[in-house]
PDB file of C-alpha atoms in Angstrom:
ATOM      1  CA  MET A   1    -143.511-138.058  81.927  1.00 42.00           C
ATOM      2  CA  ARG A   2    -142.420-141.799  81.678  1.00 46.00           C
ATOM      3  CA  ARG A   3    -144.858-142.672  79.036  1.00 47.00           C
ATOM      4  CA  LEU A   4    -142.675-139.609  77.163  1.00 42.00           C
ATOM      5  CA  LEU A   5    -139.576-140.900  77.868  1.00 41.00           C
ATOM      6  CA  LEU A   6    -140.281-144.414  77.111  1.00 45.00           C
ATOM      7  CA  LEU A   7    -141.250-142.983  73.730  1.00 43.00           C
ATOM      8  CA  CYS A   8    -138.163-140.905  73.323  1.00 41.00           C
ATOM      9  CA  LEU A   9    -136.313-143.503  74.161  1.00 40.00           C
ATOM     10  CA  ILE A  10    -138.013-145.801  71.523  1.00 39.00           C
ATOM     11  CA  CYS A  11    -137.412-143.362  68.678  1.00 40.00           C
ATOM     12  CA  ILE A  12    -133.936-143.506  69.837  1.00 35.00           C
ATOM     13  CA  ASN A  13    -133.502-147.511  69.838  1.00 38.00           C
ATOM     14  CA  LEU A  14    -135.234-148.644  66.967  1.00 37.00           C
ATOM     15  CA  HIS A  15    -133.713-151.562  65.430  1.00 38.00           C
ATOM     16  CA  ALA A  16    -135.177-155.220  64.502  1.00 41.00           C
ATOM     17  CA  GLY A  17    -136.758-157.119  67.476  1.00 47.00           C
ATOM     18  CA  ALA A  18    -136.093-154.897  69.816  1.00 64.00           C
ATOM     19  CA  ALA A  19    -138.003-153.539  72.691  1.00 75.00           C
ATOM     20  CA  PRO A  20    -137.766-150.186  74.598  1.00 82.00           C
ATOM     21  CA  PRO A  21    -135.437-150.003  77.457  1.00 83.00           C
ATOM     22  CA  GLY A  22    -137.331-151.126  80.931  1.00 87.00           C
ATOM     23  CA  ALA A  23    -140.056-152.873  78.302  1.00 95.00           C
ATOM     24  CA  ILE A  24    -141.371-156.683  79.094  1.00 97.00           C
ATOM     25  CA  VAL A  25    -140.039-158.666  76.819  1.00 97.00           C
ATOM     26  CA  LEU A  26    -143.278-161.187  75.890  1.00 97.00           C
ATOM     27  CA  TRP A  27    -141.733-164.005  74.414  1.00 97.00           C
ATOM     28  CA  PRO A  28    -138.652-165.137  75.795  1.00 95.00           C
ATOM     29  CA  GLY A  29    -137.496-165.751  72.179  1.00 92.00           C
ATOM     30  CA  ALA A  30    -139.120-164.800  68.641  1.00 92.00           C
ATOM     31  CA  PRO A  31    -142.426-164.668  69.114  1.00 95.00           C
ATOM     32  CA  PRO A  32    -144.962-167.684  67.450  1.00 95.00           C
ATOM     33  CA  GLY A  33    -145.694-167.234  63.900  1.00 91.00           C
ATOM     34  CA  GLY A  34    -143.106-164.947  63.829  1.00 87.00           C
ATOM     35  CA  ALA A  35    -143.731-160.199  63.266  1.00 84.00           C
ATOM     36  CA  ALA A  36    -142.591-157.762  61.501  1.00 83.00           C
ATOM     37  CA  ALA A  37    -139.177-157.489  60.331  1.00 80.00           C
ATOM     38  CA  GLY A  38    -138.555-153.724  61.957  1.00 78.00           C
ATOM     39  CA  PRO A  39    -137.766-151.811  63.120  1.00 89.00           C
ATOM     40  CA  GLN A  40    -140.475-150.840  65.176  1.00 91.00           C
ATOM     41  CA  ARG A  41    -142.061-147.560  64.134  1.00 92.00           C
ATOM     42  CA  ASP A  42    -143.614-144.252  66.862  1.00 92.00           C
ATOM     43  CA  SER A  43    -145.134-141.681  65.348  1.00 92.00           C
ATOM     44  CA  ALA A  44    -145.037-138.523  66.939  1.00 91.00           C
ATOM     45  CA  ARG A  45    -148.934-138.479  68.309  1.00 89.00           C
ATOM     46  CA  GLY A  46    -147.545-142.428  69.975  1.00 90.00           C
ATOM     47  CA  SER A  47    -149.397-144.374  66.984  1.00 94.00           C
ATOM     48  CA  ILE A  48    -147.273-147.621  66.866  1.00 95.00           C
ATOM     49  CA  THR A  49    -146.318-150.802  64.429  1.00 95.00           C
ATOM     50  CA  GLN A  50    -144.362-152.309  62.663  1.00 94.00           C
ATOM     51  CA  VAL A  51    -143.845-154.297  66.244  1.00 95.00           C
ATOM     52  CA  SER A  52    -141.307-157.229  65.789  1.00 91.00           C
ATOM     53  CA  GLN A  53    -141.046-158.186  69.506  1.00 93.00           C
ATOM     54  CA  PRO A  54    -143.623-157.618  71.492  1.00 96.00           C
ATOM     55  CA  TYR A  55    -143.505-156.254  74.998  1.00 97.00           C
ATOM     56  CA  LEU A  56    -145.487-154.619  78.367  1.00 98.00           C
ATOM     57  CA  ILE A  57    -145.014-151.029  79.148  1.00 97.00           C
ATOM     58  CA  ALA A  58    -146.033-151.024  83.671  1.00 97.00           C
ATOM     59  CA  HIS A  59    -147.112-148.120  85.351  1.00 97.00           C
ATOM     60  CA  ARG A  60    -146.678-149.297  89.362  1.00 96.00           C
ATOM     61  CA  PRO A  61    -147.818-146.936  91.495  1.00 97.00           C
ATOM     62  CA  ALA A  62    -145.774-146.223  95.005  1.00 94.00           C
ATOM     63  CA  ARG A  63    -148.646-148.106  96.958  1.00 94.00           C
ATOM     64  CA  PRO A  64    -149.845-151.176  94.774  1.00 95.00           C
ATOM     65  CA  ASN A  65    -153.639-152.242  95.653  1.00 96.00           C
ATOM     66  CA  GLY A  66    -153.543-154.853  94.081  1.00 97.00           C
ATOM     67  CA  LEU A  67    -155.394-154.627  91.037  1.00 98.00           C
ATOM     68  CA  ALA A  68    -153.593-155.217  88.407  1.00 98.00           C
ATOM     69  CA  ILE A  69    -155.210-153.866  84.074  1.00 98.00           C
ATOM     70  CA  LEU A  70    -153.816-154.971  81.034  1.00 98.00           C
ATOM     71  CA  LEU A  71    -154.820-152.166  78.439  1.00 98.00           C
ATOM     72  CA  VAL A  72    -154.696-152.707  74.715  1.00 98.00           C
ATOM     73  CA  SER A  73    -155.441-149.584  72.873  1.00 98.00           C
ATOM     74  CA  GLY A  74    -157.511-150.251  69.705  1.00 98.00           C
ATOM     75  CA  GLY A  75    -156.565-148.675  65.601  1.00 97.00           C
ATOM     76  CA  GLY A  76    -158.233-151.355  63.488  1.00 97.00           C
ATOM     77  CA  TYR A  77    -155.131-153.750  63.999  1.00 98.00           C
ATOM     78  CA  ALA A  78    -153.436-151.288  61.800  1.00 96.00           C
ATOM     79  CA  HIS A  79    -151.498-149.263  64.489  1.00 96.00           C
ATOM     80  CA  ILE A  80    -151.802-149.453  67.672  1.00 98.00           C
ATOM     81  CA  GLU A  81    -153.440-145.762  69.148  1.00 96.00           C
ATOM     82  CA  ALA A  82    -150.644-145.843  72.705  1.00 96.00           C
ATOM     83  CA  GLY A  83    -150.772-142.551  72.935  1.00 95.00           C
ATOM     84  CA  LYS A  84    -153.955-141.082  73.097  1.00 96.00           C
ATOM     85  CA  GLU A  85    -155.966-144.941  74.330  1.00 97.00           C
ATOM     86  CA  SER A  86    -153.597-146.614  76.641  1.00 97.00           C
ATOM     87  CA  GLY A  87    -150.924-143.990  77.936  1.00 97.00           C
ATOM     88  CA  PRO A  88    -153.404-141.890  79.178  1.00 97.00           C
ATOM     89  CA  ALA A  89    -155.438-144.754  80.737  1.00 98.00           C
ATOM     90  CA  ALA A  90    -152.382-145.989  82.711  1.00 98.00           C
ATOM     91  CA  ALA A  91    -151.310-142.639  83.641  1.00 97.00           C
ATOM     92  CA  TRP A  92    -154.787-141.932  85.206  1.00 98.00           C
ATOM     93  CA  LEU A  93    -155.080-145.394  87.050  1.00 98.00           C
ATOM     94  CA  GLN A  94    -151.329-145.849  88.606  1.00 98.00           C
ATOM     95  CA  ALA A  95    -152.835-142.117  90.430  1.00 97.00           C
ATOM     96  CA  GLN A  96    -155.878-144.999  91.874  1.00 97.00           C
ATOM     97  CA  GLY A  97    -153.145-147.325  93.142  1.00 97.00           C
ATOM     98  CA  VAL A  98    -153.689-149.911  90.020  1.00 98.00           C
ATOM     99  CA  THR A  99    -151.223-151.292  88.261  1.00 98.00           C
ATOM    100  CA  ALA A 100    -151.363-150.978  84.908  1.00 98.00           C
ATOM    101  CA  PHE A 101    -149.893-152.705  81.908  1.00 98.00           C
ATOM    102  CA  GLU A 102    -149.855-151.449  78.059  1.00 98.00           C
ATOM    103  CA  LEU A 103    -149.834-154.468  75.651  1.00 98.00           C
ATOM    104  CA  VAL A 104    -147.792-153.435  72.628  1.00 97.00           C
ATOM    105  CA  TYR A 105    -148.540-156.728  70.253  1.00 97.00           C
ATOM    106  CA  ARG A 106    -148.000-157.455  67.098  1.00 97.00           C
ATOM    107  CA  LEU A 107    -150.527-156.296  64.252  1.00 96.00           C
ATOM    108  CA  PRO A 108    -151.591-159.218  61.614  1.00 95.00           C
ATOM    109  CA  GLN A 109    -150.926-157.796  58.426  1.00 94.00           C
ATOM    110  CA  GLU A 110    -146.937-157.201  59.525  1.00 93.00           C
ATOM    111  CA  GLY A 111    -145.649-161.047  60.638  1.00 85.00           C
ATOM    112  CA  GLY A 112    -147.382-163.828  62.767  1.00 88.00           C
ATOM    113  CA  GLY A 113    -150.783-163.591  60.569  1.00 93.00           C
ATOM    114  CA  THR A 114    -154.295-163.402  62.118  1.00 96.00           C
ATOM    115  CA  ALA A 115    -152.993-164.956  65.586  1.00 96.00           C
ATOM    116  CA  ALA A 116    -150.537-163.279  66.743  1.00 96.00           C
ATOM    117  CA  PRO A 117    -152.646-160.170  68.588  1.00 97.00           C
ATOM    118  CA  PHE A 118    -154.282-163.367  70.397  1.00 98.00           C
ATOM    119  CA  GLN A 119    -151.436-164.716  71.026  1.00 98.00           C
ATOM    120  CA  ASP A 120    -149.809-161.760  72.645  1.00 98.00           C
ATOM    121  CA  ALA A 121    -152.645-161.090  74.767  1.00 98.00           C
ATOM    122  CA  GLN A 122    -153.434-164.614  76.211  1.00 98.00           C
ATOM    123  CA  ARG A 123    -149.376-165.070  76.868  1.00 98.00           C
ATOM    124  CA  ALA A 124    -149.573-161.221  78.307  1.00 98.00           C
ATOM    125  CA  MET A 125    -152.353-162.047  80.974  1.00 98.00           C
ATOM    126  CA  ARG A 126    -150.531-165.074  81.423  1.00 98.00           C
ATOM    127  CA  LEU A 127    -147.217-162.997  82.494  1.00 98.00           C
ATOM    128  CA  ILE A 128    -148.610-160.532  84.517  1.00 98.00           C
ATOM    129  CA  ARG A 129    -150.500-163.282  86.726  1.00 98.00           C
ATOM    130  CA  SER A 130    -147.455-165.775  86.799  1.00 98.00           C
ATOM    131  CA  ARG A 131    -145.310-162.556  88.263  1.00 97.00           C
ATOM    132  CA  ALA A 132    -148.149-161.368  90.485  1.00 97.00           C
ATOM    133  CA  ALA A 133    -146.548-161.812  93.886  1.00 96.00           C
ATOM    134  CA  GLU A 134    -143.002-160.717  92.218  1.00 95.00           C
ATOM    135  CA  TRP A 135    -145.295-156.934  91.760  1.00 96.00           C
ATOM    136  CA  SER A 136    -147.035-157.560  94.655  1.00 96.00           C
ATOM    137  CA  LEU A 137    -150.400-158.030  92.723  1.00 97.00           C
ATOM    138  CA  ASP A 138    -153.623-160.247  93.929  1.00 97.00           C
ATOM    139  CA  PRO A 139    -153.717-163.314  91.110  1.00 97.00           C
ATOM    140  CA  ALA A 140    -157.747-163.099  91.528  1.00 97.00           C
ATOM    141  CA  ARG A 141    -158.172-159.619  90.685  1.00 98.00           C
ATOM    142  CA  ILE A 142    -156.126-159.306  86.995  1.00 98.00           C
ATOM    143  CA  GLY A 143    -158.714-157.316  84.299  1.00 98.00           C
ATOM    144  CA  ILE A 144    -158.016-156.601  80.567  1.00 98.00           C
ATOM    145  CA  LEU A 145    -159.760-153.362  79.069  1.00 98.00           C
ATOM    146  CA  GLY A 146    -160.072-152.148  75.775  1.00 98.00           C
ATOM    147  CA  PHE A 147    -160.580-149.793  73.249  1.00 98.00           C
ATOM    148  CA  SER A 148    -161.925-149.706  70.595  1.00 98.00           C
ATOM    149  CA  ALA A 149    -160.076-153.268  68.206  1.00 98.00           C
ATOM    150  CA  GLY A 150    -158.494-153.258  71.129  1.00 98.00           C
ATOM    151  CA  ALA A 151    -161.749-153.966  72.681  1.00 98.00           C
ATOM    152  CA  HIS A 152    -161.955-156.893  70.050  1.00 98.00           C
ATOM    153  CA  LEU A 153    -158.802-158.154  71.435  1.00 98.00           C
ATOM    154  CA  ALA A 154    -159.535-157.370  74.578  1.00 98.00           C
ATOM    155  CA  GLY A 155    -163.219-159.833  74.312  1.00 98.00           C
ATOM    156  CA  MET A 156    -161.437-162.895  72.809  1.00 98.00           C
ATOM    157  CA  THR A 157    -159.079-163.286  75.637  1.00 98.00           C
ATOM    158  CA  ALA A 158    -161.534-163.245  77.736  1.00 98.00           C
ATOM    159  CA  ALA A 159    -164.623-165.049  76.304  1.00 98.00           C
ATOM    160  CA  THR A 160    -161.845-167.745  75.249  1.00 98.00           C
ATOM    161  CA  PRO A 161    -158.790-167.589  77.441  1.00 97.00           C
ATOM    162  CA  ASP A 162    -158.818-171.029  76.874  1.00 96.00           C
ATOM    163  CA  ALA A 163    -158.329-171.619  73.254  1.00 97.00           C
ATOM    164  CA  SER A 164    -155.029-172.893  72.073  1.00 97.00           C
ATOM    165  CA  LEU A 165    -153.586-170.634  70.361  1.00 97.00           C
ATOM    166  CA  TYR A 166    -149.306-171.184  70.865  1.00 97.00           C
ATOM    167  CA  ALA A 167    -147.552-173.832  71.814  1.00 96.00           C
ATOM    168  CA  PRO A 168    -145.911-173.383  75.932  1.00 97.00           C
ATOM    169  CA  VAL A 169    -142.673-171.963  76.216  1.00 97.00           C
ATOM    170  CA  ASP A 170    -141.928-171.981  79.812  1.00 97.00           C
ATOM    171  CA  ALA A 171    -143.474-171.883  82.844  1.00 97.00           C
ATOM    172  CA  GLN A 172    -144.907-168.738  83.073  1.00 97.00           C
ATOM    173  CA  ASP A 173    -148.272-170.309  80.493  1.00 98.00           C
ATOM    174  CA  ALA A 174    -149.061-173.051  83.160  1.00 97.00           C
ATOM    175  CA  ALA A 175    -150.861-169.872  84.167  1.00 97.00           C
ATOM    176  CA  SER A 176    -154.482-168.591  83.616  1.00 98.00           C
ATOM    177  CA  ALA A 177    -155.145-166.453  80.533  1.00 98.00           C
ATOM    178  CA  ARG A 178    -158.439-165.367  82.412  1.00 98.00           C
ATOM    179  CA  PRO A 179    -158.703-162.285  83.237  1.00 98.00           C
ATOM    180  CA  VAL A 180    -161.243-161.304  86.462  1.00 98.00           C
ATOM    181  CA  PHE A 181    -163.162-158.832  84.486  1.00 98.00           C
ATOM    182  CA  ALA A 182    -163.132-156.975  80.980  1.00 98.00           C
ATOM    183  CA  VAL A 183    -163.781-153.442  80.234  1.00 98.00           C
ATOM    184  CA  LEU A 184    -165.052-152.881  76.870  1.00 98.00           C
ATOM    185  CA  LEU A 185    -164.909-149.025  75.238  1.00 98.00           C
ATOM    186  CA  TYR A 186    -166.280-148.142  71.572  1.00 98.00           C
ATOM    187  CA  PRO A 187    -165.910-151.564  70.848  1.00 98.00           C
ATOM    188  CA  VAL A 188    -165.456-153.699  67.680  1.00 98.00           C
ATOM    189  CA  LEU A 189    -166.772-156.258  68.936  1.00 98.00           C
ATOM    190  CA  THR A 190    -168.734-158.788  66.199  1.00 98.00           C
ATOM    191  CA  MET A 191    -168.240-158.938  62.085  1.00 98.00           C
ATOM    192  CA  GLN A 192    -171.111-160.147  61.189  1.00 97.00           C
ATOM    193  CA  PRO A 193    -173.183-157.626  58.666  1.00 96.00           C
ATOM    194  CA  PRO A 194    -174.342-155.306  58.650  1.00 97.00           C
ATOM    195  CA  PHE A 195    -171.750-154.578  61.286  1.00 96.00           C
ATOM    196  CA  ASP A 196    -168.639-155.516  59.243  1.00 94.00           C
ATOM    197  CA  THR A 197    -167.561-152.540  57.700  1.00 95.00           C
ATOM    198  CA  THR A 198    -165.012-151.971  59.876  1.00 96.00           C
ATOM    199  CA  HIS A 199    -161.291-151.845  59.564  1.00 95.00           C
ATOM    200  CA  ALA A 200    -160.137-154.362  62.076  1.00 97.00           C
ATOM    201  CA  LYS A 201    -162.983-157.137  60.202  1.00 96.00           C
ATOM    202  CA  LYS A 202    -160.940-156.061  56.874  1.00 96.00           C
ATOM    203  CA  GLN A 203    -157.617-156.721  58.479  1.00 96.00           C
ATOM    204  CA  LEU A 204    -158.491-159.705  60.705  1.00 96.00           C
ATOM    205  CA  LEU A 205    -160.468-161.652  57.710  1.00 95.00           C
ATOM    206  CA  GLY A 206    -160.331-159.382  54.883  1.00 94.00           C
ATOM    207  CA  ALA A 207    -162.911-158.095  52.360  1.00 91.00           C
ATOM    208  CA  HIS A 208    -165.018-161.800  51.561  1.00 93.00           C
ATOM    209  CA  PRO A 209    -164.313-164.084  54.546  1.00 95.00           C
ATOM    210  CA  ALA A 210    -166.657-167.475  54.954  1.00 96.00           C
ATOM    211  CA  GLN A 211    -169.508-167.366  58.084  1.00 97.00           C
ATOM    212  CA  GLY A 212    -167.308-170.056  60.086  1.00 97.00           C
ATOM    213  CA  ALA A 213    -164.182-167.217  59.973  1.00 96.00           C
ATOM    214  CA  ARG A 214    -167.198-164.693  60.910  1.00 97.00           C
ATOM    215  CA  ASP A 215    -168.451-166.699  63.863  1.00 97.00           C
ATOM    216  CA  ALA A 216    -164.799-167.568  65.560  1.00 97.00           C
ATOM    217  CA  LEU A 217    -163.558-163.902  65.839  1.00 98.00           C
ATOM    218  CA  SER A 218    -167.083-162.147  66.757  1.00 98.00           C
ATOM    219  CA  VAL A 219    -166.821-161.807  70.563  1.00 98.00           C
ATOM    220  CA  GLU A 220    -170.646-161.913  70.757  1.00 98.00           C
ATOM    221  CA  ARG A 221    -170.407-165.473  69.910  1.00 98.00           C
ATOM    222  CA  GLN A 222    -167.947-166.648  71.910  1.00 98.00           C
ATOM    223  CA  VAL A 223    -170.219-166.106  75.012  1.00 98.00           C
ATOM    224  CA  ASP A 224    -170.703-168.829  77.938  1.00 98.00           C
ATOM    225  CA  ALA A 225    -171.443-169.114  81.515  1.00 98.00           C
ATOM    226  CA  ARG A 226    -167.550-168.881  81.979  1.00 97.00           C
ATOM    227  CA  THR A 227    -167.645-165.676  80.612  1.00 98.00           C
ATOM    228  CA  PRO A 228    -165.846-163.012  83.322  1.00 98.00           C
ATOM    229  CA  PRO A 229    -167.965-159.408  84.094  1.00 98.00           C
ATOM    230  CA  VAL A 230    -167.772-157.105  81.195  1.00 98.00           C
ATOM    231  CA  PHE A 231    -168.192-153.134  81.289  1.00 98.00           C
ATOM    232  CA  LEU A 232    -169.644-151.304  78.236  1.00 98.00           C
ATOM    233  CA  ALA A 233    -168.996-148.098  76.979  1.00 98.00           C
ATOM    234  CA  GLN A 234    -170.563-146.488  73.503  1.00 98.00           C
ATOM    235  CA  ALA A 235    -171.678-143.934  72.339  1.00 98.00           C
ATOM    236  CA  LEU A 236    -175.159-143.660  70.085  1.00 98.00           C
ATOM    237  CA  ASP A 237    -173.286-141.686  67.556  1.00 98.00           C
ATOM    238  CA  ASP A 238    -170.259-143.675  67.016  1.00 97.00           C
ATOM    239  CA  PRO A 239    -169.001-143.726  63.277  1.00 97.00           C
ATOM    240  CA  ILE A 240    -166.875-146.454  63.133  1.00 97.00           C
ATOM    241  CA  ALA A 241    -168.310-148.863  64.787  1.00 97.00           C
ATOM    242  CA  ALA A 242    -171.533-149.221  65.599  1.00 97.00           C
ATOM    243  CA  PRO A 243    -173.578-148.853  68.643  1.00 98.00           C
ATOM    244  CA  ASP A 244    -174.788-152.174  67.942  1.00 98.00           C
ATOM    245  CA  ASN A 245    -171.623-153.620  69.063  1.00 98.00           C
ATOM    246  CA  SER A 246    -172.278-152.966  72.567  1.00 98.00           C
ATOM    247  CA  LEU A 247    -176.025-154.137  72.086  1.00 98.00           C
ATOM    248  CA  LEU A 248    -175.312-157.219  70.876  1.00 98.00           C
ATOM    249  CA  MET A 249    -172.480-158.509  73.704  1.00 98.00           C
ATOM    250  CA  ALA A 250    -174.761-157.259  76.192  1.00 98.00           C
ATOM    251  CA  ALA A 251    -177.713-159.296  75.120  1.00 98.00           C
ATOM    252  CA  ALA A 252    -175.270-162.366  74.384  1.00 98.00           C
ATOM    253  CA  LEU A 253    -173.882-161.768  78.298  1.00 98.00           C
ATOM    254  CA  ARG A 254    -177.673-161.361  80.135  1.00 98.00           C
ATOM    255  CA  ARG A 255    -178.485-164.838  78.253  1.00 98.00           C
ATOM    256  CA  ALA A 256    -175.711-166.347  79.491  1.00 98.00           C
ATOM    257  CA  GLY A 257    -176.129-165.693  83.299  1.00 98.00           C
ATOM    258  CA  VAL A 258    -172.298-163.106  82.383  1.00 98.00           C
ATOM    259  CA  PRO A 259    -172.948-159.758  84.720  1.00 98.00           C
ATOM    260  CA  VAL A 260    -172.676-156.998  82.516  1.00 98.00           C
ATOM    261  CA  GLU A 261    -172.779-153.222  83.008  1.00 98.00           C
ATOM    262  CA  LEU A 262    -173.518-151.053  79.988  1.00 98.00           C
ATOM    263  CA  HIS A 263    -173.189-147.318  79.271  1.00 98.00           C
ATOM    264  CA  LEU A 264    -174.209-145.383  76.357  1.00 98.00           C
ATOM    265  CA  PHE A 265    -173.959-141.526  75.556  1.00 98.00           C
ATOM    266  CA  GLN A 266    -176.043-139.824  73.000  1.00 98.00           C
ATOM    267  CA  HIS A 267    -173.133-138.453  71.988  1.00 98.00           C
ATOM    268  CA  GLY A 268    -169.326-138.466  71.711  1.00 97.00           C
ATOM    269  CA  GLY A 269    -168.478-139.825  68.708  1.00 97.00           C
ATOM    270  CA  HIS A 270    -165.895-142.858  68.295  1.00 98.00           C
ATOM    271  CA  GLY A 271    -162.245-142.666  70.142  1.00 97.00           C
ATOM    272  CA  TRP A 272    -162.297-140.748  72.562  1.00 97.00           C
ATOM    273  CA  GLY A 273    -160.183-142.673  75.194  1.00 96.00           C
ATOM    274  CA  LEU A 274    -160.672-140.952  79.014  1.00 97.00           C
ATOM    275  CA  GLY A 275    -163.741-138.743  76.853  1.00 96.00           C
ATOM    276  CA  LYS A 276    -162.157-134.489  76.570  1.00 95.00           C
ATOM    277  CA  PRO A 277    -163.345-133.157  79.869  1.00 95.00           C
ATOM    278  CA  GLY A 278    -167.788-132.032  80.081  1.00 96.00           C
ATOM    279  CA  SER A 279    -168.015-134.452  77.385  1.00 97.00           C
ATOM    280  CA  GLU A 280    -170.672-137.245  78.083  1.00 98.00           C
ATOM    281  CA  PRO A 281    -167.943-140.335  77.317  1.00 98.00           C
ATOM    282  CA  ALA A 282    -166.104-139.010  80.338  1.00 98.00           C
ATOM    283  CA  ALA A 283    -168.240-140.128  82.657  1.00 98.00           C
ATOM    284  CA  TRP A 284    -166.635-144.090  81.931  1.00 98.00           C
ATOM    285  CA  PRO A 285    -163.888-143.518  84.488  1.00 98.00           C
ATOM    286  CA  PRO A 286    -165.636-142.977  87.414  1.00 98.00           C
ATOM    287  CA  LEU A 287    -168.407-145.014  86.756  1.00 98.00           C
ATOM    288  CA  LEU A 288    -165.362-147.912  86.341  1.00 98.00           C
ATOM    289  CA  LEU A 289    -164.111-147.338  89.598  1.00 98.00           C
ATOM    290  CA  ALA A 290    -167.464-147.702  91.204  1.00 98.00           C
ATOM    291  CA  TRP A 291    -168.109-150.950  89.456  1.00 98.00           C
ATOM    292  CA  LEU A 292    -164.598-151.910  90.483  1.00 98.00           C
ATOM    293  CA  ARG A 293    -165.560-150.517  94.203  1.00 98.00           C
ATOM    294  CA  ALA A 294    -169.027-152.585  94.273  1.00 98.00           C
ATOM    295  CA  ASN A 295    -167.473-155.710  92.755  1.00 97.00           C
ATOM    296  CA  GLY A 296    -165.013-156.363  95.337  1.00 97.00           C
ATOM    297  CA  TRP A 297    -162.305-155.569  92.623  1.00 97.00           C
ATOM    298  CA  LEU A 298    -160.767-151.777  93.754  1.00 96.00           C
ATOM    299  CA  ASP A 299    -161.193-150.909  97.891  1.00 86.00           C
TER     300      ASP A 299
END
């Protein structure tokens, strides 16, 4: 209900530079590098484009357990599928006592350039951690969860939290951007051929990128021993992001000695969000809860 109300308010308040009422604006002024001219557009299904002022939508449980997760929807870096990905996931996590934050980030072809979504995700992690006491959160239990291209954004944030993407704008930027764990669902992670046919790759790198650019935005090539533990889930029949994205990432994590849990479903395709009841991907939410508990992040 709260999600629907926020979407209605967004539709009423579409004017350039505005975030919806109740949103947590990421930047105290104009975001670095600029942004879309606006107004923000929201489809009937909750797909978002033309983000001029990136923001967070907070879903706070009545009795928070201290765990927080930043949610990043996909959409091939051309739109943000909040209606079927971060929105339902936030409601589910809130019911578990987890404080969930939906990230509405800038898109690379709408202003700000390729760096824009990565700047927004890094800033979001710092903002959440810097305000942990205010929101009854444990700063040592703040993770990130991404879907599809949102998993690419989440993965890059987890693997390169110290990358200098923008000049600090306030005291909140002194906080670490490193999530304690990363959850990557039906992820787009690599920009290497032959798995470089995704819309995310085209939006970020264009048709004929240099090898250095491919390497810099291939998440599996950023992994090192400091990368946080990762939970991966994907379907083997995914027609959008080859399951090799998850396999390459899992292999890189194992080489680096980073804990990883990988779930591959025989059937499920792409874009399943929480998973249709009765489908194989519908198993990921309980599997994730078990993983969080096993690692001591969820009571």
